[in-house]
mmCIF file of N, CA and C in Angstrom:
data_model
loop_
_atom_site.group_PDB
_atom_site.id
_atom_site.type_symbol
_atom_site.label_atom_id
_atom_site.label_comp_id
_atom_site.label_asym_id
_atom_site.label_seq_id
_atom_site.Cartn_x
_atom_site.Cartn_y
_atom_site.Cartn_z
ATOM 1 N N UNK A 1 22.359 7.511 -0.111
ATOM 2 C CA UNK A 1 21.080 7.447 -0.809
ATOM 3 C C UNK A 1 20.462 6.070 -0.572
ATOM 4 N N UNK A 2 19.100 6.473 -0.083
ATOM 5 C CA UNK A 2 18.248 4.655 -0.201
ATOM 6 C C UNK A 2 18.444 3.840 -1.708
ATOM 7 N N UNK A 3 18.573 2.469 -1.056
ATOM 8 C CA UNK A 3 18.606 1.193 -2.660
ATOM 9 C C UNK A 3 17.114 1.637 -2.695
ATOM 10 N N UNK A 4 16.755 0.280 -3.490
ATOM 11 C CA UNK A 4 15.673 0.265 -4.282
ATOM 12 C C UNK A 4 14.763 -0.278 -3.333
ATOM 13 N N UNK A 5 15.342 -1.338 -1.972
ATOM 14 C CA UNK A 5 14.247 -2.400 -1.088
ATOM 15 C C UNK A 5 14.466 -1.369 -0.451
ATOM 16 N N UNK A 6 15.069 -0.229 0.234
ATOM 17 C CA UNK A 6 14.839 0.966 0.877
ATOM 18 C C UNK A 6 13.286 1.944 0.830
ATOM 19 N N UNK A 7 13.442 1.704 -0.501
ATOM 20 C CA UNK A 7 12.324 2.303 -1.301
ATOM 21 C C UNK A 7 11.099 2.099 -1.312
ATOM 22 N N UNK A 8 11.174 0.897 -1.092
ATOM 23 C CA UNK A 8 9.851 -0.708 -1.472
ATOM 24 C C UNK A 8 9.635 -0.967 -0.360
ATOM 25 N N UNK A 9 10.164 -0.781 0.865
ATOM 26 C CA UNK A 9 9.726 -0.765 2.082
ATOM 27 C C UNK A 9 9.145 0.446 2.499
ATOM 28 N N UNK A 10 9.680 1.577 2.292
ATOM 29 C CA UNK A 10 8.866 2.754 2.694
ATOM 30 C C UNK A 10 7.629 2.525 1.751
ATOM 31 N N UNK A 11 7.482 2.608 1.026
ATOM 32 C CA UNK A 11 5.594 2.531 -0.094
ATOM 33 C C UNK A 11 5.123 1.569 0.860
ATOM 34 N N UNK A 12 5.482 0.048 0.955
ATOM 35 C CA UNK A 12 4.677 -0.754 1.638
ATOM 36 C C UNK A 12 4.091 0.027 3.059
ATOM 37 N N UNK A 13 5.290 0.346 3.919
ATOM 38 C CA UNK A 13 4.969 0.918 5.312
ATOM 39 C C UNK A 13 3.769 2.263 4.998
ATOM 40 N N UNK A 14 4.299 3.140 4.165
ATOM 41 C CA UNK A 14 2.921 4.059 4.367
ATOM 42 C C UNK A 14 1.948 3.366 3.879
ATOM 43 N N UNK A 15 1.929 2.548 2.919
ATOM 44 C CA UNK A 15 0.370 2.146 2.348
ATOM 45 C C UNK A 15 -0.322 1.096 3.588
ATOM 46 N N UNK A 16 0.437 0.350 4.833
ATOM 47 C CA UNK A 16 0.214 0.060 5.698
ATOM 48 C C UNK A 16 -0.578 1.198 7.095
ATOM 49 N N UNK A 17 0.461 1.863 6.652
ATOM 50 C CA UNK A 17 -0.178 3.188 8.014
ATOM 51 C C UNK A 17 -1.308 3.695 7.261
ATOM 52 N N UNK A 18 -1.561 3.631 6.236
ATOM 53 C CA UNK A 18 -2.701 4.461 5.914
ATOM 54 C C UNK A 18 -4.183 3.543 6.098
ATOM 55 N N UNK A 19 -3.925 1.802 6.109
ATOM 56 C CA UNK A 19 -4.950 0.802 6.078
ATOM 57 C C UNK A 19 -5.126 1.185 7.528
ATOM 58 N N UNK A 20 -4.063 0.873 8.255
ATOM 59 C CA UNK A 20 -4.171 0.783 9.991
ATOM 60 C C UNK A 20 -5.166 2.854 10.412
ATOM 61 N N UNK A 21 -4.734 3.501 9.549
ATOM 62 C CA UNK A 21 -5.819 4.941 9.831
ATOM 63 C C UNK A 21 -7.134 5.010 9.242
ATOM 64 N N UNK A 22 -7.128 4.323 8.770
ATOM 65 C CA UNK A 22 -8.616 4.017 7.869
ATOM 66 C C UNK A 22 -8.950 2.970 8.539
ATOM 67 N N UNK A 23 -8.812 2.136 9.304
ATOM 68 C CA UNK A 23 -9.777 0.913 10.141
ATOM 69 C C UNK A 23 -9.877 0.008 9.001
ATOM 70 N N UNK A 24 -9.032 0.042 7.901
ATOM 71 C CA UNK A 24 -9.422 -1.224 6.404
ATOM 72 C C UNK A 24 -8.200 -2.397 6.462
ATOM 73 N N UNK A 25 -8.953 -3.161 6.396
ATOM 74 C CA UNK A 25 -8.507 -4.612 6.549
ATOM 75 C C UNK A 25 -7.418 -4.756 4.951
ATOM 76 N N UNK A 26 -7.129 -5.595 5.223
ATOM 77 C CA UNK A 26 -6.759 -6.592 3.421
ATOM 78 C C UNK A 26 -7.738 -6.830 2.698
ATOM 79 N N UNK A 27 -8.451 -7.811 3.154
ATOM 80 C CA UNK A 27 -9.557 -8.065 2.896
ATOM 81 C C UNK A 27 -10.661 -7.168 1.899
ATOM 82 N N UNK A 28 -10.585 -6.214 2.917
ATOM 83 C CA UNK A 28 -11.667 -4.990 2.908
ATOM 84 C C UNK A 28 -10.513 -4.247 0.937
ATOM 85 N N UNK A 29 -9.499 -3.913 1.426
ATOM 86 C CA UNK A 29 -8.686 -3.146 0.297
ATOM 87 C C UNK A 29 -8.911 -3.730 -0.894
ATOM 88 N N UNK A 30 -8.825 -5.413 -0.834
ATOM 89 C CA UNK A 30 -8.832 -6.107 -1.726
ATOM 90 C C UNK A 30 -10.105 -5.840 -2.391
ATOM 91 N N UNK A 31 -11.247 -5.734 -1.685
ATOM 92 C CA UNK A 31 -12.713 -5.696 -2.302
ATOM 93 C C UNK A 31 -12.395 -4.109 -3.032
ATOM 94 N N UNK A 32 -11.889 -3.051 -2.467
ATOM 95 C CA UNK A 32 -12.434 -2.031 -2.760
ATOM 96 C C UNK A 32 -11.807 -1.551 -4.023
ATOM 97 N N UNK A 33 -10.252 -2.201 -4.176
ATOM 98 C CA UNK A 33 -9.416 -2.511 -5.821
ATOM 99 C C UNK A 33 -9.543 -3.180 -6.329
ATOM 100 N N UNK A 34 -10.580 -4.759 -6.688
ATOM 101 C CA UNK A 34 -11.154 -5.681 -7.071
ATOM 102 C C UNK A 34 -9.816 -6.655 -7.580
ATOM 103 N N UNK A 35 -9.102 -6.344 -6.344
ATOM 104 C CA UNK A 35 -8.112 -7.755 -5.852
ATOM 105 C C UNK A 35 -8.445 -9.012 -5.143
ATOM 106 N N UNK A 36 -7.407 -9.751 -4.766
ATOM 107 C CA UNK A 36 -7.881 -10.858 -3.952
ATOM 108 C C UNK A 36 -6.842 -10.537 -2.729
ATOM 109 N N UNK A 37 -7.499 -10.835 -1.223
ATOM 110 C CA UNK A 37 -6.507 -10.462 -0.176
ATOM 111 C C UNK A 37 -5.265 -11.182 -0.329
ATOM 112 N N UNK A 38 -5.362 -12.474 -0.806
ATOM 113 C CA UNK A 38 -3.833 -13.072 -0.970
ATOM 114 C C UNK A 38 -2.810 -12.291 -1.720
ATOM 115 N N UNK A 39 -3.461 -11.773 -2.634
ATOM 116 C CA UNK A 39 -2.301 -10.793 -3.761
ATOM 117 C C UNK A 39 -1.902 -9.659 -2.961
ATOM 118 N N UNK A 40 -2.660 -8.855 -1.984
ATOM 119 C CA UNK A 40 -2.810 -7.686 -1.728
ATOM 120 C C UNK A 40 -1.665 -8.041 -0.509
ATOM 121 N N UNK A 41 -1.781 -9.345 0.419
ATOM 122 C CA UNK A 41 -1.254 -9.174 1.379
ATOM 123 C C UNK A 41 0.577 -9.887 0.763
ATOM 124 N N UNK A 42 0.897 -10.513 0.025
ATOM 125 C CA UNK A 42 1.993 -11.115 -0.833
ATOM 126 C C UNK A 42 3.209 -9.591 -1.277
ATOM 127 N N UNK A 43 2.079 -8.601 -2.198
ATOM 128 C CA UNK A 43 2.823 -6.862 -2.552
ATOM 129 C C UNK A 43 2.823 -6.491 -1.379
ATOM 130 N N UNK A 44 2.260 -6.152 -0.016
ATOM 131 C CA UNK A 44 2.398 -5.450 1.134
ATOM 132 C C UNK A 44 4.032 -6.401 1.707
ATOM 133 N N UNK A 45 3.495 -7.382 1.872
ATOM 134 C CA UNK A 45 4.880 -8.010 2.652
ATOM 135 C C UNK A 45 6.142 -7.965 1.918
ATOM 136 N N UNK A 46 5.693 -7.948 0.760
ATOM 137 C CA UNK A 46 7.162 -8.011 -0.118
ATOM 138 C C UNK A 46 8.039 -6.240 -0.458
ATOM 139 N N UNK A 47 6.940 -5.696 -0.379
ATOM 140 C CA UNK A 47 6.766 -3.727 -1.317
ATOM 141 C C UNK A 47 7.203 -3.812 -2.478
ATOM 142 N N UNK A 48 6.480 -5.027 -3.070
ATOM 143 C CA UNK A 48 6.585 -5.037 -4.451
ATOM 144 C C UNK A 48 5.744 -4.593 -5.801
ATOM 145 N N UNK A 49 5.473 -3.928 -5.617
ATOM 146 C CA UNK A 49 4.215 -3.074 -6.544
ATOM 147 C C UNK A 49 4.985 -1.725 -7.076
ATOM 148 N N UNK A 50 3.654 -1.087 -8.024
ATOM 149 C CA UNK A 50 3.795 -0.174 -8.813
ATOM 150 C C UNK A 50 3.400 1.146 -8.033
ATOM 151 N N UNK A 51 3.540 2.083 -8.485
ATOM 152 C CA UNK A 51 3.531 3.413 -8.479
ATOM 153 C C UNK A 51 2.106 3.621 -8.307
ATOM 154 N N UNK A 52 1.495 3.010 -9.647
ATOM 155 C CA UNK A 52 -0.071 3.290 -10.114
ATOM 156 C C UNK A 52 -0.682 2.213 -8.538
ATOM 157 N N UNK A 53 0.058 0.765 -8.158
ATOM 158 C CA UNK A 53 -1.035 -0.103 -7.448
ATOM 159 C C UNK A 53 -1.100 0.759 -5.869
ATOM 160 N N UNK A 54 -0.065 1.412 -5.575
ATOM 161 C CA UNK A 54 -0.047 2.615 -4.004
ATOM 162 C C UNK A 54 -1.139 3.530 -4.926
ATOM 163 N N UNK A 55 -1.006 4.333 -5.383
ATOM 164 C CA UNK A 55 -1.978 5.728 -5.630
ATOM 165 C C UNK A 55 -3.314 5.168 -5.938
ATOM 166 N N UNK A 56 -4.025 3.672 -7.133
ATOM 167 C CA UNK A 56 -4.929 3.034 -6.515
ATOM 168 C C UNK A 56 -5.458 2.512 -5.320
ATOM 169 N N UNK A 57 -4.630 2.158 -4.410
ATOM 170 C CA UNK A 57 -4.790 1.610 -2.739
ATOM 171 C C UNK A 57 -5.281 2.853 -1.920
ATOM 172 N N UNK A 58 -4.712 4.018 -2.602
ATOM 173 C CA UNK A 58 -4.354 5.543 -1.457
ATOM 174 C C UNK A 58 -6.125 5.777 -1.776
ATOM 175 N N UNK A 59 -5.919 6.035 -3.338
ATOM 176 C CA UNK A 59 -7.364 6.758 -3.788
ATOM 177 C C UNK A 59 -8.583 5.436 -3.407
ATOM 178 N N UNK A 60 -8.747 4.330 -2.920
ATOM 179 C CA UNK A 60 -9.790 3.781 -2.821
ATOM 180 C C UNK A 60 -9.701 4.320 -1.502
ATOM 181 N N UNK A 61 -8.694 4.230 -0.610
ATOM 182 C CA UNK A 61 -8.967 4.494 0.889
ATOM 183 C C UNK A 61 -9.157 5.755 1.203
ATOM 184 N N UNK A 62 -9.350 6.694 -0.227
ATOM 185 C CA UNK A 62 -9.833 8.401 0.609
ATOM 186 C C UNK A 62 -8.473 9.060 0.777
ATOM 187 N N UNK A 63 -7.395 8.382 0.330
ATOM 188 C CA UNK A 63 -6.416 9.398 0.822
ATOM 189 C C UNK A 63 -5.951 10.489 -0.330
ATOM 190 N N UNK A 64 -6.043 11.607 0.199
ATOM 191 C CA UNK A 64 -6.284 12.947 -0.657
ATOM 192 C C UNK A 64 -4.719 13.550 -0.375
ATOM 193 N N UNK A 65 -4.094 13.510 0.675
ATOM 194 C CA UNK A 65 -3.063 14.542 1.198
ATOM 195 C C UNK A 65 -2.059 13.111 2.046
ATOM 196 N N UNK A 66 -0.846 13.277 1.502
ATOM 197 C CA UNK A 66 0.087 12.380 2.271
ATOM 198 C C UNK A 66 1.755 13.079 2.601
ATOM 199 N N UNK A 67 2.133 13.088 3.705
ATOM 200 C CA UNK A 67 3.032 13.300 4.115
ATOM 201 C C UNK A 67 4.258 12.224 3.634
ATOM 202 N N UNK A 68 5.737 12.871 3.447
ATOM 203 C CA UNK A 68 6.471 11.526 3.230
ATOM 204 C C UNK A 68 7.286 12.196 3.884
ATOM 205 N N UNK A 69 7.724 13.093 4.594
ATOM 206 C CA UNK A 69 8.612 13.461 5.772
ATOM 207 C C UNK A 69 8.494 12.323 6.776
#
């Protein structure tokens, strides 16, 4: 069974593949969750975030349908 940084790396990596399919920056994410890119890019590198801060990131970027296969 995956640990927990098992875990925290997969959320980071899809919430990554989904910026890199959407053409959205940090930057850009940060504006659209009324973050700052430093915070945004600090939880991506680390996959240290919540449940709610991925499904906020997913739903600003349009994402409706996600695969985790």
């Amino acid at each position: 069974m995956p640990n927990q940084s098992d875990w925290e790396a997969k959320a980071a990596n899809i919430l990554k593949s989904q910026l890199k399919l959407k053409g959205v920056s940090y930057a850009k994410l940060a504006e659209l969750i009324g973050d700052k890119e430093p915070n945004v890019r600090n939880k991506l590198s680390r996959g240290k975030f919540s449940a709610a801060y991925l499904f906020q990131c997913l739903n600003s970027l349009g994402v409706s349908d996600l695969r985790l296969g």
